[in-house]
Amino acid sequence: MGPSGFIAVLAGWVTTEVGRQPFTVHGLLRTGDSLAPVSAPAVGASLMAFIVVYFFVFGAGTYYILRLMGQRPGAGPHTVDGPTRTAGITPAPQLGREHATPGE
Amino acid sequence: MEFDLAFIWAGLIAFAVLTYVILDGFDLGVGILFPLAGSETDRDTAMNSVAPVWDGNETWLVLGGGGLFAVFPLAYAVVMPALYMPITLMLLGLVFRGVAFEFRWKTRKWKPVWDVAFVGGSVLAALCQGIALGALVQGIEVADRAYAGGWWDWLTPFSALTGVAVVTGYALLGATWLVMKTEGSLQHRMRRTAWPLGLATLGFMGLVSLATPFLEPVYFARWFNLPGSLFSLVMPGLVLAAAWALFTGLSEGREARPFLAALSLFVLGFVGIGISFYPMMVPPEMTIWQAAAPRSSLAFALVGALILVPIILAYTGYAYWVFRGKVRPGDGYH
């Protein structure tokens, strides 16, 4: 069931975007008339860049999420000792020092 | 000067952009200075000093960009295609430095990779913002209410100069922020680093200020004819006063004064650009009033802005209050 939420969101979005064609604003502005004067090489280059970056970032993110899901609850190396400032500060490393490579 | 809805909105957008520049400026600056922060502990502390506030700071970019889209659609439609490349690269830079805040702590083996992402993303975002600024100042070619230039027009010696200038200025903001927020070796190191950065920032401000009047005849007329030439006397004086506050603050070992002085330098630079631009929104020809949306849109959106902007200011102020004081090594959540 893991990815079903993602599939639902993407399916809804695709339905909206495809369903409103050929209009950008229904009945008022056609998609072909709403193009920005950006040249094709610029659009192509930015699309490629976003694909590469998203695969890299989402790939890493998915890997970290799956690894987190693979850990048993409460199996982490940390214990709560007293009040902690939580909001906004970056999380503590989720690997303890015992995983550190020699020399660190 | 005409005090109407379009003018109020231009002021609001300018406020949002300035707030973005000074707030995200210091946290991008921390990213730019990251390799100079020293030990791993000091680098962790530097990152933790901006971790609670950096994404809130980027709210103002959304407000500036979204506001421009809603209330100055013509300016938005011209500026975005003209600056397509630098803005796209800026966003990619922000992606990398944004995820680095989270991913860096999830791995040991890949921590250096996310360090590079943090530094590289910060430098790229700052550089592209500076280039975009330079490209706007040097003027954008418009024909028939649309961008009429090519996709490399943004890159000129002047925009490259403003790009490097913004990277340097953000690094100064970052260094003085860390002087204010940290202690010990990191603070000491940043206090030393702030000196050359301050001198370089002033140098770049001087170069850009000298080059700008010769880009467009309207800028020249603004700065060298009355009443605008009065600003030519006042502004350099104020910049020197801010520089004095910066360097004396650094040498006397003050905590907050260098940062406040660096902020003042940015405010003065921004005001200088405003003096050059007014009443234009997109130089050399499009004015605030030509770019504005219909009156009904301006009024409708202003109601929302007048409710939301004070709320954003209040919670932003509260967040900085909660995280006031020094950040200590090892501060993080479990």
CSV table of C-alpha atoms in Angstrom, one decimal:
chain,number,residue,atom,x,y,z
A,1,MET,CA,0.0,0.0,0.0
A,2,GLY,CA,3.0,2.3,0.4
A,3,PRO,CA,3.0,4.2,-2.9
A,4,SER,CA,-0.8,4.3,-3.3
A,5,GLY,CA,-1.0,7.8,-1.9
A,6,PHE,CA,1.5,9.1,-4.4
A,7,ILE,CA,-0.3,7.3,-7.3
A,8,ALA,CA,-3.6,8.9,-6.2
A,9,VAL,CA,-2.1,12.4,-6.1
A,10,LEU,CA,-0.4,12.0,-9.4
A,11,ALA,CA,-3.4,10.5,-11.1
A,12,GLY,CA,-5.6,13.4,-9.9
A,13,TRP,CA,-3.1,15.9,-11.2
A,14,VAL,CA,-2.8,14.3,-14.6
A,15,THR,CA,-6.6,14.2,-14.9
A,16,THR,CA,-6.8,17.9,-14.2
A,17,GLU,CA,-4.1,18.9,-16.6
A,18,VAL,CA,-5.2,16.6,-19.5
A,19,GLY,CA,-8.9,17.2,-18.9
A,20,ARG,CA,-8.7,21.0,-19.3
A,21,GLN,CA,-7.0,20.9,-22.7
A,22,PRO,CA,-7.0,22.7,-25.1
A,23,PHE,CA,-7.4,25.5,-22.6
A,24,THR,CA,-5.2,27.1,-19.9
A,25,VAL,CA,-8.1,29.1,-18.6
A,26,HIS,CA,-11.3,27.3,-19.6
A,27,GLY,CA,-13.1,29.1,-22.4
A,28,LEU,CA,-10.8,32.1,-22.3
A,29,LEU,CA,-7.2,31.3,-23.0
A,30,ARG,CA,-5.9,28.4,-25.2
A,31,THR,CA,-2.8,26.6,-24.2
A,32,GLY,CA,-1.1,27.5,-27.6
A,33,ASP,CA,-1.8,31.2,-26.9
A,34,SER,CA,-0.4,31.2,-23.4
A,35,LEU,CA,3.2,30.2,-24.3
A,36,ALA,CA,6.0,32.3,-22.9
A,37,PRO,CA,8.6,33.6,-25.3
A,38,VAL,CA,11.2,31.2,-24.1
A,39,SER,CA,13.2,29.5,-26.8
A,40,ALA,CA,13.0,25.7,-27.2
A,41,PRO,CA,16.7,25.0,-26.3
A,42,ALA,CA,16.1,26.8,-23.0
A,43,VAL,CA,13.0,24.8,-22.2
A,44,GLY,CA,14.7,21.6,-23.2
A,45,ALA,CA,17.8,22.2,-21.1
A,46,SER,CA,15.8,23.2,-18.0
A,47,LEU,CA,13.6,20.1,-18.4
A,48,MET,CA,16.6,17.8,-18.6
A,49,ALA,CA,18.2,19.5,-15.6
A,50,PHE,CA,15.1,19.1,-13.5
A,51,ILE,CA,14.8,15.4,-14.5
A,52,VAL,CA,18.4,14.7,-13.5
A,53,VAL,CA,18.2,16.7,-10.3
A,54,TYR,CA,14.9,15.2,-9.2
A,55,PHE,CA,16.0,11.6,-9.9
A,56,PHE,CA,19.1,12.3,-7.8
A,57,VAL,CA,17.3,14.1,-4.9
A,58,PHE,CA,14.2,11.9,-4.8
A,59,GLY,CA,16.4,8.8,-5.2
A,60,ALA,CA,18.4,9.7,-2.2
A,61,GLY,CA,15.2,10.7,-0.3
A,62,THR,CA,13.5,7.4,-1.1
A,63,TYR,CA,16.5,5.5,0.0
A,64,TYR,CA,16.6,7.3,3.4
A,65,ILE,CA,12.9,6.9,3.9
A,66,LEU,CA,13.0,3.1,3.1
A,67,ARG,CA,16.0,2.7,5.5
A,68,LEU,CA,14.1,4.6,8.2
A,69,MET,CA,11.0,2.4,7.6
A,70,GLY,CA,13.2,-0.7,7.9
A,71,GLN,CA,14.3,0.1,11.4
A,72,ARG,CA,12.3,-1.3,14.3
A,73,PRO,CA,10.5,1.4,16.4
A,74,GLY,CA,12.6,2.3,19.5
A,75,ALA,CA,15.6,0.6,18.2
A,76,GLY,CA,17.5,3.8,17.7
A,77,PRO,CA,20.6,4.6,19.7
A,78,HIS,CA,19.2,7.7,21.4
A,79,THR,CA,17.3,8.1,24.6
A,80,VAL,CA,15.4,11.2,25.6
A,81,ASP,CA,17.1,12.8,28.5
A,82,GLY,CA,15.3,16.0,29.7
A,83,PRO,CA,13.7,18.8,27.7
A,84,THR,CA,14.9,19.2,24.2
A,85,ARG,CA,14.6,22.1,21.8
A,86,THR,CA,12.9,20.4,18.8
A,87,ALA,CA,11.4,22.8,16.3
A,88,GLY,CA,13.5,23.6,13.3
A,89,ILE,CA,16.9,22.4,14.5
A,90,THR,CA,18.3,19.8,12.1
A,91,PRO,CA,17.9,16.3,13.3
A,92,ALA,CA,20.7,14.6,15.2
A,93,PRO,CA,22.6,12.0,13.1
A,94,GLN,CA,20.6,8.8,12.9
A,95,LEU,CA,23.7,6.7,12.9
A,96,GLY,CA,25.6,6.5,16.1
A,97,ARG,CA,29.4,7.0,16.5
A,98,GLU,CA,29.8,3.2,16.5
A,99,HIS,CA,29.0,3.3,12.7
A,100,ALA,CA,31.7,5.9,12.1
A,101,THR,CA,34.5,4.8,9.9
A,102,PRO,CA,37.9,4.4,11.6
A,103,GLY,CA,39.8,7.6,11.8
A,104,GLU,CA,36.8,10.0,12.2
B,1,MET,CA,4.5,60.5,-7.2
B,2,GLU,CA,1.1,59.0,-7.2
B,3,PHE,CA,-0.1,57.3,-4.0
B,4,ASP,CA,-2.5,54.7,-5.3
B,5,LEU,CA,-3.0,50.9,-5.2
B,6,ALA,CA,-0.2,50.2,-7.8
B,7,PHE,CA,2.2,52.3,-5.8
B,8,ILE,CA,1.3,50.6,-2.5
B,9,TRP,CA,1.8,47.2,-4.2
B,10,ALA,CA,5.1,48.2,-5.7
B,11,GLY,CA,6.2,49.1,-2.1
B,12,LEU,CA,4.9,45.8,-0.8
B,13,ILE,CA,6.8,43.8,-3.4
B,14,ALA,CA,9.9,45.8,-2.8
B,15,PHE,CA,9.6,45.2,0.9
B,16,ALA,CA,9.1,41.4,0.3
B,17,VAL,CA,12.2,41.3,-2.0
B,18,LEU,CA,14.3,43.3,0.4
B,19,THR,CA,13.3,41.1,3.3
B,20,TYR,CA,14.1,38.0,1.3
B,21,VAL,CA,17.5,39.4,0.3
B,22,ILE,CA,18.6,40.2,3.8
B,23,LEU,CA,17.1,37.1,5.5
B,24,ASP,CA,17.9,34.4,3.0
B,25,GLY,CA,21.1,36.4,2.3
B,26,PHE,CA,22.6,35.5,5.7
B,27,ASP,CA,21.6,31.8,5.5
B,28,LEU,CA,22.9,31.5,2.0
B,29,GLY,CA,26.0,33.2,3.2
B,30,VAL,CA,26.5,30.5,5.9
B,31,GLY,CA,26.3,28.0,3.1
B,32,ILE,CA,28.9,29.9,1.1
B,33,LEU,CA,31.2,30.1,4.1
B,34,PHE,CA,30.7,26.5,5.1
B,35,PRO,CA,34.1,25.2,3.8
B,36,LEU,CA,35.8,28.0,5.9
B,37,ALA,CA,34.0,27.0,9.1
B,38,GLY,CA,36.8,24.7,10.3
B,39,SER,CA,36.1,21.4,12.2
B,40,GLU,CA,33.1,19.2,11.6
B,41,THR,CA,31.7,20.3,14.9
B,42,ASP,CA,31.9,24.0,13.9
B,43,ARG,CA,30.3,23.2,10.5
B,44,ASP,CA,27.5,21.4,12.3
B,45,THR,CA,27.0,24.4,14.6
B,46,ALA,CA,27.1,26.8,11.6
B,47,MET,CA,24.4,24.9,9.9
B,48,ASN,CA,22.3,24.6,13.1
B,49,SER,CA,22.5,28.4,13.6
B,50,VAL,CA,20.3,28.9,10.5
B,51,ALA,CA,18.3,25.6,10.6
B,52,PRO,CA,15.3,26.9,12.5
B,53,VAL,CA,14.9,30.0,10.2
B,54,TRP,CA,16.2,29.4,6.7
B,55,ASP,CA,13.0,28.0,5.2
B,56,GLY,CA,10.9,30.7,6.8
B,57,ASN,CA,13.3,33.2,5.2
B,58,GLU,CA,12.5,31.8,1.8
B,59,THR,CA,8.8,32.6,2.4
B,60,TRP,CA,9.6,36.1,1.2
B,61,LEU,CA,10.8,34.9,-2.2
B,62,VAL,CA,7.4,33.2,-2.7
B,63,LEU,CA,5.6,36.4,-1.6
B,64,GLY,CA,7.7,38.6,-3.9
B,65,GLY,CA,7.4,36.2,-6.9
B,66,GLY,CA,3.7,35.3,-6.2
B,67,GLY,CA,2.8,38.9,-5.6
B,68,LEU,CA,4.5,40.0,-8.8
B,69,PHE,CA,2.5,37.4,-10.7
B,70,ALA,CA,-0.8,38.5,-9.1
B,71,VAL,CA,-0.5,42.3,-9.2
B,72,PHE,CA,2.1,43.1,-11.8
B,73,PRO,CA,1.4,40.3,-14.4
B,74,LEU,CA,3.0,42.2,-17.3
B,75,ALA,CA,6.3,42.7,-15.4
B,76,TYR,CA,6.1,39.0,-14.4
B,77,ALA,CA,5.5,37.9,-18.0
B,78,VAL,CA,8.4,39.9,-19.3
B,79,VAL,CA,11.0,39.3,-16.5
B,80,MET,CA,10.5,35.5,-16.1
B,81,PRO,CA,11.3,34.7,-19.8
B,82,ALA,CA,14.2,37.2,-19.8
B,83,LEU,CA,15.7,35.7,-16.7
B,84,TYR,CA,14.6,32.1,-17.4
B,85,MET,CA,18.1,30.6,-17.1
B,86,PRO,CA,19.4,32.3,-14.0
B,87,ILE,CA,16.1,31.8,-12.2
B,88,THR,CA,15.9,28.1,-13.1
B,89,LEU,CA,19.5,27.6,-12.0
B,90,MET,CA,18.8,29.5,-8.8
B,91,LEU,CA,15.9,27.1,-8.0
B,92,LEU,CA,18.0,24.0,-8.7
B,93,GLY,CA,20.6,25.5,-6.3
B,94,LEU,CA,18.0,26.0,-3.6
B,95,VAL,CA,16.8,22.4,-4.1
B,96,PHE,CA,20.3,21.1,-3.3
B,97,ARG,CA,21.0,23.3,-0.3
B,98,GLY,CA,17.5,22.7,1.0
B,99,VAL,CA,17.7,18.9,1.0
B,100,ALA,CA,21.2,19.1,2.4
B,101,PHE,CA,19.8,20.4,5.7
B,102,GLU,CA,18.0,17.1,6.1
B,103,PHE,CA,20.0,14.5,4.3
B,104,ARG,CA,23.3,15.5,5.7
B,105,TRP,CA,22.3,14.0,9.1
B,106,LYS,CA,21.0,10.7,7.7
B,107,THR,CA,24.3,9.3,6.5
B,108,ARG,CA,28.0,9.1,7.3
B,109,LYS,CA,29.3,7.8,4.0
B,110,TRP,CA,27.5,10.5,2.0
B,111,LYS,CA,27.9,13.4,4.4
B,112,PRO,CA,30.6,14.9,2.2
B,113,VAL,CA,28.3,14.7,-0.8
B,114,TRP,CA,25.6,16.7,1.0
B,115,ASP,CA,28.2,19.1,2.3
B,116,VAL,CA,29.1,19.8,-1.4
B,117,ALA,CA,25.4,20.1,-2.2
B,118,PHE,CA,25.0,22.7,0.6
B,119,VAL,CA,27.9,24.8,-0.5
B,120,GLY,CA,27.4,24.4,-4.2
B,121,GLY,CA,23.7,25.1,-4.0
B,122,SER,CA,24.2,28.2,-1.8
B,123,VAL,CA,26.9,29.6,-4.1
B,124,LEU,CA,24.8,28.9,-7.2
B,125,ALA,CA,21.6,30.4,-5.8
B,126,ALA,CA,23.5,33.6,-4.7
B,127,LEU,CA,25.3,33.9,-7.9
B,128,CYS,CA,22.1,33.5,-10.0
B,129,GLN,CA,20.3,36.1,-7.8
B,130,GLY,CA,23.1,38.6,-8.4
B,131,ILE,CA,23.1,37.9,-12.1
B,132,ALA,CA,19.3,38.2,-12.3
B,133,LEU,CA,19.6,41.6,-10.5
B,134,GLY,CA,22.3,42.8,-12.9
B,135,ALA,CA,20.3,41.6,-15.9
B,136,LEU,CA,17.2,43.5,-14.7
B,137,VAL,CA,19.2,46.7,-13.9
B,138,GLN,CA,20.9,46.7,-17.4
B,139,GLY,CA,17.4,46.7,-19.0
B,140,ILE,CA,15.2,44.1,-20.6
B,141,GLU,CA,14.2,44.2,-24.3
B,142,VAL,CA,10.4,44.4,-24.6
B,143,ALA,CA,8.3,44.5,-27.8
B,144,ASP,CA,4.5,44.2,-28.0
B,145,ARG,CA,4.1,43.6,-24.3
B,146,ALA,CA,6.4,40.6,-24.3
B,147,TYR,CA,10.1,39.8,-23.8
B,148,ALA,CA,11.9,40.3,-27.2
B,149,GLY,CA,15.5,39.3,-26.4
B,150,GLY,CA,17.3,36.0,-26.6
B,151,TRP,CA,17.9,33.3,-24.0
B,152,TRP,CA,21.5,34.4,-23.2
B,153,ASP,CA,20.9,38.2,-23.0
B,154,TRP,CA,21.1,38.0,-19.2
B,155,LEU,CA,24.8,37.2,-19.3
B,156,THR,CA,27.0,40.3,-19.6
B,157,PRO,CA,30.1,41.6,-17.9
B,158,PHE,CA,27.8,43.8,-15.7
B,159,SER,CA,25.6,40.9,-14.6
B,160,ALA,CA,28.6,38.8,-13.9
B,161,LEU,CA,29.9,41.6,-11.7
B,162,THR,CA,26.6,41.9,-9.8
B,163,GLY,CA,26.6,38.0,-9.5
B,164,VAL,CA,30.0,37.9,-7.8
B,165,ALA,CA,29.1,41.0,-5.7
B,166,VAL,CA,26.0,39.3,-4.3
B,167,VAL,CA,27.9,36.1,-3.5
B,168,THR,CA,30.5,38.3,-1.6
B,169,GLY,CA,27.8,40.3,0.2
B,170,TYR,CA,25.9,37.2,1.3
B,171,ALA,CA,29.1,35.7,2.6
B,172,LEU,CA,29.6,38.9,4.6
B,173,LEU,CA,26.1,38.6,6.0
B,174,GLY,CA,26.7,34.9,6.8
B,175,ALA,CA,30.1,35.7,8.6
B,176,THR,CA,28.6,38.5,10.7
B,177,TRP,CA,25.6,36.3,11.5
B,178,LEU,CA,27.9,33.6,12.8
B,179,VAL,CA,29.8,36.2,14.8
B,180,MET,CA,26.5,37.1,16.5
B,181,LYS,CA,25.2,33.5,16.9
B,182,THR,CA,28.2,31.4,17.9
B,183,GLU,CA,31.1,31.4,20.3
B,184,GLY,CA,34.7,30.1,20.5
B,185,SER,CA,36.7,29.0,17.5
B,186,LEU,CA,33.9,29.4,15.0
B,187,GLN,CA,33.1,33.0,16.1
B,188,HIS,CA,36.8,33.9,16.2
B,189,ARG,CA,37.4,32.5,12.7
B,190,MET,CA,34.3,34.3,11.3
B,191,ARG,CA,35.3,37.6,12.9
B,192,ARG,CA,38.6,37.3,11.0
B,193,THR,CA,36.9,36.2,7.7
B,194,ALA,CA,34.4,39.2,7.9
B,195,TRP,CA,37.2,41.7,7.4
B,196,PRO,CA,38.2,40.8,3.8
B,197,LEU,CA,34.6,40.1,3.0
B,198,GLY,CA,33.6,43.6,4.2
B,199,LEU,CA,36.3,45.3,2.2
B,200,ALA,CA,35.4,43.2,-0.9
B,201,THR,CA,31.6,44.0,-0.5
B,202,LEU,CA,32.3,47.7,-0.3
B,203,GLY,CA,34.6,47.4,-3.4
B,204,PHE,CA,31.9,45.7,-5.3
B,205,MET,CA,29.2,48.2,-4.2
B,206,GLY,CA,31.5,51.0,-5.4
B,207,LEU,CA,32.1,49.3,-8.8
B,208,VAL,CA,28.4,48.5,-9.4
B,209,SER,CA,27.4,52.1,-8.3
B,210,LEU,CA,29.9,53.6,-10.7
B,211,ALA,CA,28.9,51.4,-13.6
B,212,THR,CA,25.1,51.7,-13.2
B,213,PRO,CA,24.6,55.4,-14.3
B,214,PHE,CA,26.3,54.6,-17.6
B,215,LEU,CA,24.0,51.7,-18.4
B,216,GLU,CA,20.9,53.8,-19.2
B,217,PRO,CA,20.6,57.5,-19.8
B,218,VAL,CA,17.7,57.7,-17.3
B,219,TYR,CA,20.0,56.4,-14.5
B,220,PHE,CA,22.6,59.0,-15.4
B,221,ALA,CA,20.0,61.7,-15.4
B,222,ARG,CA,18.6,60.5,-12.0
B,223,TRP,CA,22.0,60.5,-10.2
B,224,PHE,CA,23.6,63.6,-11.8
B,225,ASN,CA,20.7,66.1,-12.0
B,226,LEU,CA,18.7,67.7,-9.2
B,227,PRO,CA,16.9,66.5,-7.1
B,228,GLY,CA,18.4,63.1,-7.6
B,229,SER,CA,22.0,64.3,-7.4
B,230,LEU,CA,21.3,65.0,-3.7
B,231,PHE,CA,21.2,61.2,-3.3
B,232,SER,CA,24.6,61.0,-4.9
B,233,LEU,CA,25.9,63.0,-1.9
B,234,VAL,CA,23.8,61.3,0.8
B,235,MET,CA,24.1,57.6,-0.2
B,236,PRO,CA,27.9,57.3,-0.2
B,237,GLY,CA,27.9,59.0,3.2
B,238,LEU,CA,25.5,56.5,4.6
B,239,VAL,CA,27.4,53.6,3.1
B,240,LEU,CA,30.6,54.8,4.7
B,241,ALA,CA,28.8,55.2,8.1
B,242,ALA,CA,27.6,51.5,7.8
B,243,ALA,CA,31.1,50.5,6.9
B,244,TRP,CA,32.5,52.3,9.9
B,245,ALA,CA,30.0,50.5,12.1
B,246,LEU,CA,31.0,47.2,10.6
B,247,PHE,CA,34.7,47.5,11.0
B,248,THR,CA,34.7,49.1,14.4
B,249,GLY,CA,32.2,46.5,15.6
B,250,LEU,CA,34.6,43.8,14.3
B,251,SER,CA,37.7,45.2,15.9
B,252,GLU,CA,36.0,46.0,19.2
B,253,GLY,CA,34.7,42.4,19.4
B,254,ARG,CA,31.0,43.4,19.3
B,255,GLU,CA,28.5,40.6,18.9
B,256,ALA,CA,25.5,42.1,17.0
B,257,ARG,CA,26.8,45.3,15.5
B,258,PRO,CA,28.7,43.8,12.5
B,259,PHE,CA,25.6,41.9,11.5
B,260,LEU,CA,23.4,45.0,11.8
B,261,ALA,CA,25.9,47.0,9.8
B,262,ALA,CA,26.1,44.4,7.1
B,263,LEU,CA,22.3,44.4,6.9
B,264,SER,CA,22.4,48.2,6.6
B,265,LEU,CA,24.8,47.9,3.6
B,266,PHE,CA,22.2,45.7,1.9
B,267,VAL,CA,19.3,48.1,2.7
B,268,LEU,CA,21.3,51.0,1.3
B,269,GLY,CA,22.2,49.0,-1.9
B,270,PHE,CA,18.6,48.2,-2.3
B,271,VAL,CA,17.5,51.8,-1.8
B,272,GLY,CA,20.1,52.8,-4.4
B,273,ILE,CA,18.6,50.5,-6.9
B,274,GLY,CA,15.1,51.9,-6.1
B,275,ILE,CA,16.4,55.4,-6.7
B,276,SER,CA,17.7,54.4,-10.1
B,277,PHE,CA,14.5,52.5,-11.0
B,278,TYR,CA,11.6,54.7,-9.9
B,279,PRO,CA,9.1,54.9,-11.4
B,280,MET,CA,10.1,52.0,-13.6
B,281,MET,CA,9.4,48.4,-12.7
B,282,VAL,CA,11.2,46.8,-15.6
B,283,PRO,CA,13.9,49.1,-17.0
B,284,PRO,CA,14.3,50.8,-19.4
B,285,GLU,CA,10.6,51.6,-20.1
B,286,MET,CA,7.9,49.7,-18.3
B,287,THR,CA,6.6,51.7,-15.3
B,288,ILE,CA,4.9,50.5,-12.2
B,289,TRP,CA,1.5,51.7,-13.5
B,290,GLN,CA,1.9,50.1,-16.9
B,291,ALA,CA,2.8,46.8,-15.3
B,292,ALA,CA,0.0,46.8,-12.8
B,293,ALA,CA,-3.1,44.5,-12.9
B,294,PRO,CA,-6.6,46.1,-13.1
B,295,ARG,CA,-7.7,48.1,-10.1
B,296,SER,CA,-10.1,45.3,-8.9
B,297,SER,CA,-7.3,42.8,-8.8
B,298,LEU,CA,-5.0,45.1,-6.9
B,299,ALA,CA,-7.7,45.9,-4.3
B,300,PHE,CA,-8.7,42.3,-3.9
B,301,ALA,CA,-5.2,41.0,-3.4
B,302,LEU,CA,-4.3,43.9,-1.1
B,303,VAL,CA,-7.0,42.8,1.4
B,304,GLY,CA,-5.3,39.4,1.7
B,305,ALA,CA,-1.8,41.0,1.9
B,306,LEU,CA,-2.9,43.4,4.7
B,307,ILE,CA,-4.1,40.4,6.8
B,308,LEU,CA,-1.3,38.0,5.9
B,309,VAL,CA,1.8,40.1,5.9
B,310,PRO,CA,1.4,41.2,9.6
B,311,ILE,CA,0.8,37.6,10.6
B,312,ILE,CA,3.9,36.4,8.7
B,313,LEU,CA,5.9,39.3,10.3
B,314,ALA,CA,4.6,38.3,13.8
B,315,TYR,CA,5.4,34.6,13.6
B,316,THR,CA,8.8,35.3,11.9
B,317,GLY,CA,9.6,37.7,14.8
B,318,TYR,CA,8.5,35.1,17.3
B,319,ALA,CA,10.6,32.4,15.7
B,320,TYR,CA,13.7,34.5,15.9
B,321,TRP,CA,12.8,35.3,19.5
B,322,VAL,CA,12.5,31.6,20.4
B,323,PHE,CA,15.9,30.8,18.9
B,324,ARG,CA,17.6,33.9,20.2
B,325,GLY,CA,21.0,33.7,21.8
B,326,LYS,CA,24.0,31.6,21.0
B,327,VAL,CA,23.9,28.2,19.3
B,328,ARG,CA,26.0,25.7,21.0
B,329,PRO,CA,27.8,22.7,19.6
B,330,GLY,CA,25.6,19.6,19.7
B,331,ASP,CA,22.3,21.5,19.7
B,332,GLY,CA,20.0,19.2,17.7
B,333,TYR,CA,16.9,17.2,18.3
B,334,HIS,CA,16.6,13.5,18.9
